[in-house]
Amino acid sequence: MTRKLRIEGWAAIYGEPDLKGEIVAPGAFALSLDRLPAPQVKMLAQHDNDKPIGRWIALEERAKGLYAIGEITRATQAGAEIAHLIEEGILDGLSIGFNTIRARETKAGREIVEAALWEISVVTFPMAPRARLVKPF
């Protein structure tokens, strides 16, 4: 068994309301990604600061949204558990932790125009329903 599990997927989807009605605008993370390289954006389990599980290798703003590529370490209990749940098809959600820098109200809801990204978590229930890992893992 390899000590690390490579994962990738959509951390945020642009232009679609999440379950709170918030919409992330294309380019919302551009300045943040310039200031904070991917390895400095934390990878957590379920947004729990006490459960770092790996590192992000690359974060890319694509037409569909924010795409994340990372690796989970099995050297920690939390990392080993999350990696196992992903491999079993039990966990596949991604969710972002960020501070809103600029937002505007639209007819569809609040649109986040600029955000400071600080973590991306592997989660059971993503706030953005299509923010998911892509297969194969």
C-alpha positions as semicolon CSV with decimal commas, in nm:
position;residue;x (nm);y (nm);z (nm)
1;M;0,000;0,000;0,000
2;T;0,134;0,340;-0,093
3;R;0,180;0,592;0,187
4;K;-0,001;0,866;-0,009
5;L;-0,326;0,886;-0,202
6;R;-0,337;1,132;-0,492
7;I;-0,671;1,309;-0,522
8;E;-0,811;1,575;-0,749
9;G;-1,140;1,743;-0,806
10;W;-1,354;2,055;-0,802
11;A;-1,316;2,258;-0,482
12;A;-1,556;2,530;-0,605
13;I;-1,795;2,557;-0,898
14;Y;-1,832;2,900;-1,060
15;G;-2,169;3,057;-1,129
16;E;-2,382;2,805;-0,938
17;P;-2,555;2,882;-0,609
18;D;-2,443;2,665;-0,319
19;L;-2,682;2,539;-0,053
20;K;-2,670;2,882;0,119
21;G;-2,743;3,063;-0,208
22;E;-2,390;3,197;-0,246
23;I;-2,226;3,203;-0,588
24;V;-1,852;3,206;-0,653
25;A;-1,760;3,426;-0,949
26;P;-1,495;3,316;-1,200
27;G;-1,157;3,452;-1,098
28;A;-1,256;3,495;-0,732
29;F;-0,941;3,316;-0,614
30;A;-0,688;3,461;-0,861
31;L;-0,525;3,711;-0,623
32;S;-0,535;3,466;-0,335
33;L;-0,358;3,197;-0,536
34;D;-0,091;3,448;-0,639
35;R;-0,025;3,527;-0,271
36;L;-0,061;3,179;-0,123
37;P;0,080;2,887;-0,325
38;A;-0,108;2,557;-0,326
39;P;0,109;2,381;-0,061
40;Q;0,027;2,661;0,187
41;V;-0,349;2,614;0,145
42;K;-0,432;2,357;0,411
43;M;-0,593;2,020;0,337
44;L;-0,824;1,923;0,621
45;A;-1,079;1,656;0,703
46;Q;-1,429;1,800;0,752
47;H;-1,294;2,158;0,810
48;D;-1,138;2,039;1,135
49;N;-0,822;2,241;1,207
50;D;-0,701;1,952;1,423
51;K;-0,714;1,711;1,129
52;P;-0,471;1,808;0,853
53;I;-0,458;1,510;0,619
54;G;-0,220;1,604;0,340
55;R;-0,118;1,883;0,107
56;W;-0,245;2,049;-0,207
57;I;0,006;2,027;-0,491
58;A;-0,173;2,248;-0,746
59;L;-0,476;2,476;-0,747
60;E;-0,602;2,598;-1,083
61;E;-0,878;2,835;-1,180
62;R;-1,050;2,671;-1,477
63;A;-1,365;2,771;-1,668
64;K;-1,584;2,543;-1,452
65;G;-1,431;2,637;-1,117
66;L;-1,140;2,592;-0,880
67;Y;-0,963;2,262;-0,952
68;A;-0,747;2,107;-0,680
69;I;-0,478;1,839;-0,703
70;G;-0,331;1,699;-0,384
71;E;-0,212;1,402;-0,186
72;I;-0,338;1,256;0,138
73;T;-0,081;1,106;0,373
74;R;-0,155;0,777;0,547
75;A;0,106;0,859;0,813
76;T;-0,163;1,010;1,036
77;Q;-0,473;0,835;1,165
78;A;-0,704;1,097;1,011
79;G;-0,523;1,076;0,676
80;A;-0,538;0,695;0,671
81;E;-0,911;0,698;0,756
82;I;-1,000;0,961;0,495
83;A;-0,791;0,786;0,226
84;H;-0,968;0,458;0,301
85;L;-1,314;0,621;0,287
86;I;-1,230;0,782;-0,048
87;E;-1,103;0,454;-0,193
88;E;-1,421;0,280;-0,075
89;G;-1,635;0,544;-0,248
90;I;-1,780;0,667;0,082
91;L;-1,634;1,021;0,076
92;D;-1,608;1,236;-0,236
93;G;-1,699;1,593;-0,136
94;L;-1,472;1,897;-0,133
95;S;-1,541;2,223;0,047
96;I;-1,353;2,551;0,069
97;G;-1,264;2,759;0,372
98;F;-1,212;3,124;0,282
99;N;-1,261;3,486;0,380
100;T;-1,474;3,702;0,155
101;I;-1,282;4,007;0,033
102;R;-1,546;4,145;-0,206
103;A;-1,902;4,036;-0,273
104;R;-2,211;4,181;-0,438
105;E;-2,579;4,109;-0,413
106;T;-2,747;3,977;-0,727
107;K;-3,097;3,854;-0,804
108;A;-2,971;3,498;-0,763
109;G;-2,805;3,568;-0,426
110;R;-2,472;3,682;-0,291
111;E;-2,189;3,658;-0,543
112;I;-1,834;3,624;-0,410
113;V;-1,614;3,830;-0,639
114;E;-1,287;3,800;-0,449
115;A;-1,196;3,557;-0,173
116;A;-0,888;3,468;0,031
117;L;-0,864;3,089;0,024
118;W;-0,708;2,929;0,331
119;E;-0,817;2,564;0,326
120;I;-0,990;2,296;0,122
121;S;-1,144;2,004;0,307
122;V;-1,252;1,656;0,213
123;V;-1,610;1,646;0,343
124;T;-1,920;1,431;0,363
125;F;-2,160;1,709;0,260
126;P;-2,015;1,983;0,039
127;M;-2,195;2,318;0,049
128;A;-2,159;2,328;-0,332
129;P;-2,324;2,000;-0,440
130;R;-2,100;1,952;-0,745
131;A;-1,773;2,023;-0,559
132;R;-1,648;1,665;-0,576
133;L;-1,344;1,451;-0,625
134;V;-1,304;1,307;-0,972
135;K;-1,217;0,942;-1,032
136;P;-0,990;0,753;-1,056
137;F;-0,820;0,822;-0,725
